[in-house]
């Protein structure tokens, strides 16, 4: 069942994977980021979201900022050892902070058009109407599992259901070739998680993510 979700915020960063140290955002929200945002509002193992279109409602604006980031991480093996009674791993934030530049999006506003399908993990009492009603109630009340964000946790996203037809969404009249964009991650082989890309193009302010040719 198709849903229209309006999202907006002050900043966003949909990091391009080819940039190594410094973060550089894509020009628009990626399909995987849109799916993650919707899943933050409502997720259930019996359903799977599919992003159909992303509508651009405000001009693309970039801003250069500097952010403090922690350059070290804790090993999962050390955490597992601590859970079994071993030594508790420590990470001194003051010694591991470094400043990095980031080219982020500013004053973003989109409408996400998506639908979901049922999975084999759905319970006998689950059905599409039930899931759609739950999602709509959460959108109306501003409820979520965790705060939806635009790429980074420090860039929170506001959200609500878009009441109206997709044809009436006031997308910007902008057509632009966006090059190769991250589509999603392929988890079919947990030992070899692969990035999936597609050739993205903005047509009259709409990024169409349906039936795209995916490259791995």
PDB file of C-alpha atoms in Angstrom:
ATOM      1  CA  UNK A   1       0.000   0.000   0.000  1.00  0.00           C
ATOM      2  CA  UNK A   2       1.383   3.400  -1.006  1.00  0.00           C
ATOM      3  CA  UNK A   3       2.087   6.086   1.593  1.00  0.00           C
ATOM      4  CA  UNK A   4       3.226   9.712   1.325  1.00  0.00           C
ATOM      5  CA  UNK A   5       5.419  10.973   4.172  1.00  0.00           C
ATOM      6  CA  UNK A   6       6.591  14.577   4.437  1.00  0.00           C
ATOM      7  CA  UNK A   7      10.002  15.071   6.092  1.00  0.00           C
ATOM      8  CA  UNK A   8      12.020  18.212   6.748  1.00  0.00           C
ATOM      9  CA  UNK A   9      14.894  19.509   8.840  1.00  0.00           C
ATOM     10  CA  UNK A  10      17.719  22.019   9.209  1.00  0.00           C
ATOM     11  CA  UNK A  11      20.600  19.852   7.997  1.00  0.00           C
ATOM     12  CA  UNK A  12      21.223  16.527   6.265  1.00  0.00           C
ATOM     13  CA  UNK A  13      24.211  14.475   5.218  1.00  0.00           C
ATOM     14  CA  UNK A  14      23.758  11.499   2.899  1.00  0.00           C
ATOM     15  CA  UNK A  15      27.435  10.614   2.668  1.00  0.00           C
ATOM     16  CA  UNK A  16      28.960   9.647  -0.641  1.00  0.00           C
ATOM     17  CA  UNK A  17      30.931   6.399  -0.074  1.00  0.00           C
ATOM     18  CA  UNK A  18      33.715   7.370  -2.493  1.00  0.00           C
ATOM     19  CA  UNK A  19      34.752  10.190  -0.132  1.00  0.00           C
ATOM     20  CA  UNK A  20      37.032   8.657   2.486  1.00  0.00           C
ATOM     21  CA  UNK A  21      37.935  11.019   5.335  1.00  0.00           C
ATOM     22  CA  UNK A  22      35.730  14.063   4.847  1.00  0.00           C
ATOM     23  CA  UNK A  23      31.967  13.658   4.577  1.00  0.00           C
ATOM     24  CA  UNK A  24      30.347  14.956   1.386  1.00  0.00           C
ATOM     25  CA  UNK A  25      26.594  14.617   0.934  1.00  0.00           C
ATOM     26  CA  UNK A  26      24.669  13.589  -2.138  1.00  0.00           C
ATOM     27  CA  UNK A  27      22.470  16.346  -3.570  1.00  0.00           C
ATOM     28  CA  UNK A  28      19.295  14.612  -2.375  1.00  0.00           C
ATOM     29  CA  UNK A  29      18.198  11.902   0.030  1.00  0.00           C
ATOM     30  CA  UNK A  30      19.129   8.402  -1.103  1.00  0.00           C
ATOM     31  CA  UNK A  31      16.590   5.534  -1.265  1.00  0.00           C
ATOM     32  CA  UNK A  32      18.363   3.664   1.543  1.00  0.00           C
ATOM     33  CA  UNK A  33      18.293   6.764   3.782  1.00  0.00           C
ATOM     34  CA  UNK A  34      14.586   7.220   3.051  1.00  0.00           C
ATOM     35  CA  UNK A  35      13.876   3.594   3.934  1.00  0.00           C
ATOM     36  CA  UNK A  36      15.849   3.903   7.172  1.00  0.00           C
ATOM     37  CA  UNK A  37      13.924   7.039   8.113  1.00  0.00           C
ATOM     38  CA  UNK A  38      10.546   5.348   7.584  1.00  0.00           C
ATOM     39  CA  UNK A  39      11.690   2.268   9.515  1.00  0.00           C
ATOM     40  CA  UNK A  40      12.605   4.536  12.440  1.00  0.00           C
ATOM     41  CA  UNK A  41       8.926   5.546  12.595  1.00  0.00           C
ATOM     42  CA  UNK A  42       7.487   2.045  12.321  1.00  0.00           C
ATOM     43  CA  UNK A  43       9.175  -1.275  11.632  1.00  0.00           C
ATOM     44  CA  UNK A  44       7.927  -4.841  11.877  1.00  0.00           C
ATOM     45  CA  UNK A  45       9.627  -8.072  10.718  1.00  0.00           C
ATOM     46  CA  UNK A  46       6.457  -8.948   8.818  1.00  0.00           C
ATOM     47  CA  UNK A  47       6.798  -6.005   6.420  1.00  0.00           C
ATOM     48  CA  UNK A  48       9.403  -4.616   4.030  1.00  0.00           C
ATOM     49  CA  UNK A  49       9.451  -1.018   2.781  1.00  0.00           C
ATOM     50  CA  UNK A  50      10.113  -0.072  -0.835  1.00  0.00           C
ATOM     51  CA  UNK A  51      10.894   3.534  -1.795  1.00  0.00           C
ATOM     52  CA  UNK A  52       9.074   4.572  -4.978  1.00  0.00           C
ATOM     53  CA  UNK A  53       9.801   8.284  -5.367  1.00  0.00           C
ATOM     54  CA  UNK A  54      11.445  11.123  -3.468  1.00  0.00           C
ATOM     55  CA  UNK A  55      10.062  14.613  -4.125  1.00  0.00           C
ATOM     56  CA  UNK A  56      12.313  17.661  -3.700  1.00  0.00           C
ATOM     57  CA  UNK A  57      10.383  20.585  -2.177  1.00  0.00           C
ATOM     58  CA  UNK A  58      13.205  23.054  -1.485  1.00  0.00           C
ATOM     59  CA  UNK A  59      16.308  24.068  -3.486  1.00  0.00           C
ATOM     60  CA  UNK A  60      19.520  22.111  -2.932  1.00  0.00           C
ATOM     61  CA  UNK A  61      21.747  24.120  -0.586  1.00  0.00           C
ATOM     62  CA  UNK A  62      25.159  23.028   0.681  1.00  0.00           C
ATOM     63  CA  UNK A  63      26.906  24.225   3.825  1.00  0.00           C
ATOM     64  CA  UNK A  64      30.466  23.499   4.959  1.00  0.00           C
ATOM     65  CA  UNK A  65      30.841  22.679   8.642  1.00  0.00           C
ATOM     66  CA  UNK A  66      33.455  21.201  10.963  1.00  0.00           C
ATOM     67  CA  UNK A  67      32.469  18.454  13.370  1.00  0.00           C
ATOM     68  CA  UNK A  68      34.160  16.640  16.245  1.00  0.00           C
ATOM     69  CA  UNK A  69      34.294  12.907  15.570  1.00  0.00           C
ATOM     70  CA  UNK A  70      35.735   9.979  17.490  1.00  0.00           C
ATOM     71  CA  UNK A  71      38.390   8.279  15.365  1.00  0.00           C
ATOM     72  CA  UNK A  72      38.502   5.004  17.331  1.00  0.00           C
ATOM     73  CA  UNK A  73      35.872   2.327  17.902  1.00  0.00           C
ATOM     74  CA  UNK A  74      35.426  -0.513  20.352  1.00  0.00           C
ATOM     75  CA  UNK A  75      35.914  -3.991  18.963  1.00  0.00           C
ATOM     76  CA  UNK A  76      32.860  -6.225  19.099  1.00  0.00           C
ATOM     77  CA  UNK A  77      35.092  -9.025  20.376  1.00  0.00           C
ATOM     78  CA  UNK A  78      36.113  -6.864  23.367  1.00  0.00           C
ATOM     79  CA  UNK A  79      32.461  -6.123  24.174  1.00  0.00           C
ATOM     80  CA  UNK A  80      31.601  -9.828  23.931  1.00  0.00           C
ATOM     81  CA  UNK A  81      34.489 -10.671  26.241  1.00  0.00           C
ATOM     82  CA  UNK A  82      33.263  -8.088  28.780  1.00  0.00           C
ATOM     83  CA  UNK A  83      29.756  -9.571  28.634  1.00  0.00           C
ATOM     84  CA  UNK A  84      31.261 -12.923  29.609  1.00  0.00           C
ATOM     85  CA  UNK A  85      32.992 -11.443  32.650  1.00  0.00           C
ATOM     86  CA  UNK A  86      36.210 -10.205  31.090  1.00  0.00           C
ATOM     87  CA  UNK A  87      37.847  -6.806  31.316  1.00  0.00           C
ATOM     88  CA  UNK A  88      35.541  -3.910  30.428  1.00  0.00           C
ATOM     89  CA  UNK A  89      36.909  -2.062  27.358  1.00  0.00           C
ATOM     90  CA  UNK A  90      37.440   1.666  27.677  1.00  0.00           C
ATOM     91  CA  UNK A  91      37.445   4.427  25.068  1.00  0.00           C
ATOM     92  CA  UNK A  92      38.808   7.802  26.150  1.00  0.00           C
ATOM     93  CA  UNK A  93      36.855  10.305  24.075  1.00  0.00           C
ATOM     94  CA  UNK A  94      39.185  13.207  24.861  1.00  0.00           C
ATOM     95  CA  UNK A  95      42.150  11.339  23.382  1.00  0.00           C
ATOM     96  CA  UNK A  96      40.317  10.149  20.276  1.00  0.00           C
ATOM     97  CA  UNK A  97      38.493  13.294  19.120  1.00  0.00           C
ATOM     98  CA  UNK A  98      39.483  14.823  15.812  1.00  0.00           C
ATOM     99  CA  UNK A  99      37.931  17.543  13.717  1.00  0.00           C
ATOM    100  CA  UNK A 100      36.666  16.736  10.238  1.00  0.00           C
ATOM    101  CA  UNK A 101      35.146  18.922   7.577  1.00  0.00           C
ATOM    102  CA  UNK A 102      31.759  18.024   6.122  1.00  0.00           C
ATOM    103  CA  UNK A 103      29.798  19.336   3.151  1.00  0.00           C
ATOM    104  CA  UNK A 104      26.179  18.908   4.216  1.00  0.00           C
ATOM    105  CA  UNK A 105      22.754  19.886   2.926  1.00  0.00           C
ATOM    106  CA  UNK A 106      20.948  22.783   4.546  1.00  0.00           C
ATOM    107  CA  UNK A 107      17.196  23.424   4.985  1.00  0.00           C
ATOM    108  CA  UNK A 108      15.948  20.170   3.446  1.00  0.00           C
ATOM    109  CA  UNK A 109      12.332  19.286   2.676  1.00  0.00           C
ATOM    110  CA  UNK A 110      11.119  16.136   0.921  1.00  0.00           C
ATOM    111  CA  UNK A 111       8.092  13.944   0.438  1.00  0.00           C
ATOM    112  CA  UNK A 112       8.797  10.202   0.436  1.00  0.00           C
ATOM    113  CA  UNK A 113       6.446   7.996  -1.559  1.00  0.00           C
ATOM    114  CA  UNK A 114       6.763   4.382  -0.432  1.00  0.00           C
ATOM    115  CA  UNK A 115       4.885   1.119  -0.132  1.00  0.00           C
ATOM    116  CA  UNK A 116       5.467  -2.100   1.764  1.00  0.00           C
ATOM    117  CA  UNK A 117       5.080  -5.794   1.106  1.00  0.00           C
ATOM    118  CA  UNK A 118       4.469  -8.616   3.540  1.00  0.00           C
ATOM    119  CA  UNK A 119       7.323 -10.975   4.404  1.00  0.00           C
ATOM    120  CA  UNK A 120       7.413 -14.596   5.502  1.00  0.00           C
ATOM    121  CA  UNK A 121       7.923 -13.400   9.088  1.00  0.00           C
ATOM    122  CA  UNK A 122       4.399 -11.968   9.287  1.00  0.00           C
ATOM    123  CA  UNK A 123       2.142 -13.548  11.891  1.00  0.00           C
ATOM    124  CA  UNK A 124      -1.168 -15.173  10.864  1.00  0.00           C
ATOM    125  CA  UNK A 125      -3.081 -12.170  12.191  1.00  0.00           C
ATOM    126  CA  UNK A 126      -0.962  -9.603  10.313  1.00  0.00           C
ATOM    127  CA  UNK A 127      -2.287  -7.936   7.170  1.00  0.00           C
ATOM    128  CA  UNK A 128      -1.446  -4.838   5.068  1.00  0.00           C
ATOM    129  CA  UNK A 129      -4.407  -2.830   6.395  1.00  0.00           C
ATOM    130  CA  UNK A 130      -3.283  -3.367   9.987  1.00  0.00           C
ATOM    131  CA  UNK A 131       0.274  -2.207   9.288  1.00  0.00           C
ATOM    132  CA  UNK A 132      -0.904   0.821   7.317  1.00  0.00           C
ATOM    133  CA  UNK A 133      -3.240   1.908  10.134  1.00  0.00           C
ATOM    134  CA  UNK A 134      -0.439   1.601  12.696  1.00  0.00           C
ATOM    135  CA  UNK A 135       1.934   3.641  10.516  1.00  0.00           C
ATOM    136  CA  UNK A 136      -0.676   6.361   9.991  1.00  0.00           C
ATOM    137  CA  UNK A 137      -1.400   6.594  13.722  1.00  0.00           C
ATOM    138  CA  UNK A 138       2.304   6.940  14.492  1.00  0.00           C
ATOM    139  CA  UNK A 139       2.695   9.642  11.834  1.00  0.00           C
ATOM    140  CA  UNK A 140      -0.284  11.562  13.244  1.00  0.00           C
ATOM    141  CA  UNK A 141       1.005  11.369  16.825  1.00  0.00           C
ATOM    142  CA  UNK A 142       4.687  11.921  16.027  1.00  0.00           C
ATOM    143  CA  UNK A 143       5.623   8.523  17.464  1.00  0.00           C
ATOM    144  CA  UNK A 144       8.743   6.617  16.464  1.00  0.00           C
ATOM    145  CA  UNK A 145      11.000   3.783  17.635  1.00  0.00           C
ATOM    146  CA  UNK A 146      13.966   6.147  17.637  1.00  0.00           C
ATOM    147  CA  UNK A 147      14.429   9.700  16.367  1.00  0.00           C
ATOM    148  CA  UNK A 148      14.481   9.668  12.546  1.00  0.00           C
ATOM    149  CA  UNK A 149      17.463  11.505  11.122  1.00  0.00           C
ATOM    150  CA  UNK A 150      18.875  12.747   7.841  1.00  0.00           C
ATOM    151  CA  UNK A 151      21.985  10.591   7.513  1.00  0.00           C
ATOM    152  CA  UNK A 152      23.578  11.498  10.874  1.00  0.00           C
ATOM    153  CA  UNK A 153      22.047  11.307  14.324  1.00  0.00           C
ATOM    154  CA  UNK A 154      22.790  14.978  15.003  1.00  0.00           C
ATOM    155  CA  UNK A 155      20.551  15.946  12.051  1.00  0.00           C
ATOM    156  CA  UNK A 156      17.031  15.023  13.288  1.00  0.00           C
ATOM    157  CA  UNK A 157      14.119  14.812  10.864  1.00  0.00           C
ATOM    158  CA  UNK A 158      10.604  16.110  11.418  1.00  0.00           C
ATOM    159  CA  UNK A 159       7.873  13.986   9.862  1.00  0.00           C
ATOM    160  CA  UNK A 160       4.148  13.764   9.201  1.00  0.00           C
ATOM    161  CA  UNK A 161       1.825  12.181   6.687  1.00  0.00           C
ATOM    162  CA  UNK A 162       1.304  14.105   3.475  1.00  0.00           C
ATOM    163  CA  UNK A 163      -2.431  14.460   3.022  1.00  0.00           C
ATOM    164  CA  UNK A 164      -3.179  14.740  -0.655  1.00  0.00           C
ATOM    165  CA  UNK A 165      -2.381  13.183  -3.989  1.00  0.00           C
ATOM    166  CA  UNK A 166       1.109  12.584  -5.296  1.00  0.00           C
ATOM    167  CA  UNK A 167       0.207  14.604  -8.393  1.00  0.00           C
ATOM    168  CA  UNK A 168      -0.365  17.682  -6.210  1.00  0.00           C
ATOM    169  CA  UNK A 169       3.035  17.647  -4.453  1.00  0.00           C
ATOM    170  CA  UNK A 170       4.765  20.980  -5.277  1.00  0.00           C
ATOM    171  CA  UNK A 171       8.105  19.521  -6.326  1.00  0.00           C
ATOM    172  CA  UNK A 172      10.679  21.973  -7.689  1.00  0.00           C
ATOM    173  CA  UNK A 173      10.879  22.136 -11.499  1.00  0.00           C
ATOM    174  CA  UNK A 174      14.473  20.904 -11.484  1.00  0.00           C
ATOM    175  CA  UNK A 175      15.915  18.267 -13.827  1.00  0.00           C
ATOM    176  CA  UNK A 176      19.471  17.120 -13.148  1.00  0.00           C
ATOM    177  CA  UNK A 177      21.677  14.063 -13.670  1.00  0.00           C
ATOM    178  CA  UNK A 178      22.920  13.037 -10.218  1.00  0.00           C
ATOM    179  CA  UNK A 179      25.350  10.359 -11.398  1.00  0.00           C
ATOM    180  CA  UNK A 180      25.763   7.071  -9.576  1.00  0.00           C
ATOM    181  CA  UNK A 181      23.993   6.996  -6.211  1.00  0.00           C
ATOM    182  CA  UNK A 182      23.878   4.448  -3.412  1.00  0.00           C
ATOM    183  CA  UNK A 183      20.663   2.452  -3.704  1.00  0.00           C
ATOM    184  CA  UNK A 184      20.971  -0.026  -0.840  1.00  0.00           C
ATOM    185  CA  UNK A 185      23.171  -2.669   0.773  1.00  0.00           C
ATOM    186  CA  UNK A 186      22.884  -6.333  -0.176  1.00  0.00           C
ATOM    187  CA  UNK A 187      22.852  -8.467   2.994  1.00  0.00           C
ATOM    188  CA  UNK A 188      22.138 -11.769   1.234  1.00  0.00           C
ATOM    189  CA  UNK A 189      25.660 -12.913   2.176  1.00  0.00           C
ATOM    190  CA  UNK A 190      26.520 -11.651   5.704  1.00  0.00           C
ATOM    191  CA  UNK A 191      30.178 -12.407   5.071  1.00  0.00           C
ATOM    192  CA  UNK A 192      30.213 -10.237   1.937  1.00  0.00           C
ATOM    193  CA  UNK A 193      27.870  -7.251   2.282  1.00  0.00           C
ATOM    194  CA  UNK A 194      27.845  -5.388  -1.025  1.00  0.00           C
ATOM    195  CA  UNK A 195      26.871  -1.839  -1.920  1.00  0.00           C
ATOM    196  CA  UNK A 196      24.295  -1.389  -4.664  1.00  0.00           C
ATOM    197  CA  UNK A 197      24.302   1.693  -6.904  1.00  0.00           C
ATOM    198  CA  UNK A 198      22.019   3.084  -9.600  1.00  0.00           C
ATOM    199  CA  UNK A 199      22.121   5.956 -12.090  1.00  0.00           C
ATOM    200  CA  UNK A 200      20.064   8.662 -10.392  1.00  0.00           C
ATOM    201  CA  UNK A 201      18.309  11.459 -12.249  1.00  0.00           C
ATOM    202  CA  UNK A 202      16.071  14.189 -10.941  1.00  0.00           C
ATOM    203  CA  UNK A 203      13.110  14.770 -13.277  1.00  0.00           C
ATOM    204  CA  UNK A 204      11.099  17.908 -12.456  1.00  0.00           C
ATOM    205  CA  UNK A 205      12.086  17.601  -8.818  1.00  0.00           C
ATOM    206  CA  UNK A 206      11.280  13.877  -8.544  1.00  0.00           C
ATOM    207  CA  UNK A 207      13.802  11.072  -7.972  1.00  0.00           C
ATOM    208  CA  UNK A 208      12.143   7.926  -9.324  1.00  0.00           C
ATOM    209  CA  UNK A 209      13.511   4.826  -7.563  1.00  0.00           C
ATOM    210  CA  UNK A 210      11.212   2.255  -9.191  1.00  0.00           C
ATOM    211  CA  UNK A 211      12.509  -0.414 -11.566  1.00  0.00           C
ATOM    212  CA  UNK A 212      16.018   1.031 -11.617  1.00  0.00           C
ATOM    213  CA  UNK A 213      19.033  -0.902 -12.902  1.00  0.00           C
ATOM    214  CA  UNK A 214      21.199  -1.723  -9.892  1.00  0.00           C
ATOM    215  CA  UNK A 215      24.980  -2.186 -10.052  1.00  0.00           C
ATOM    216  CA  UNK A 216      27.035  -3.950  -7.368  1.00  0.00           C
TER     217      UNK A 216
END
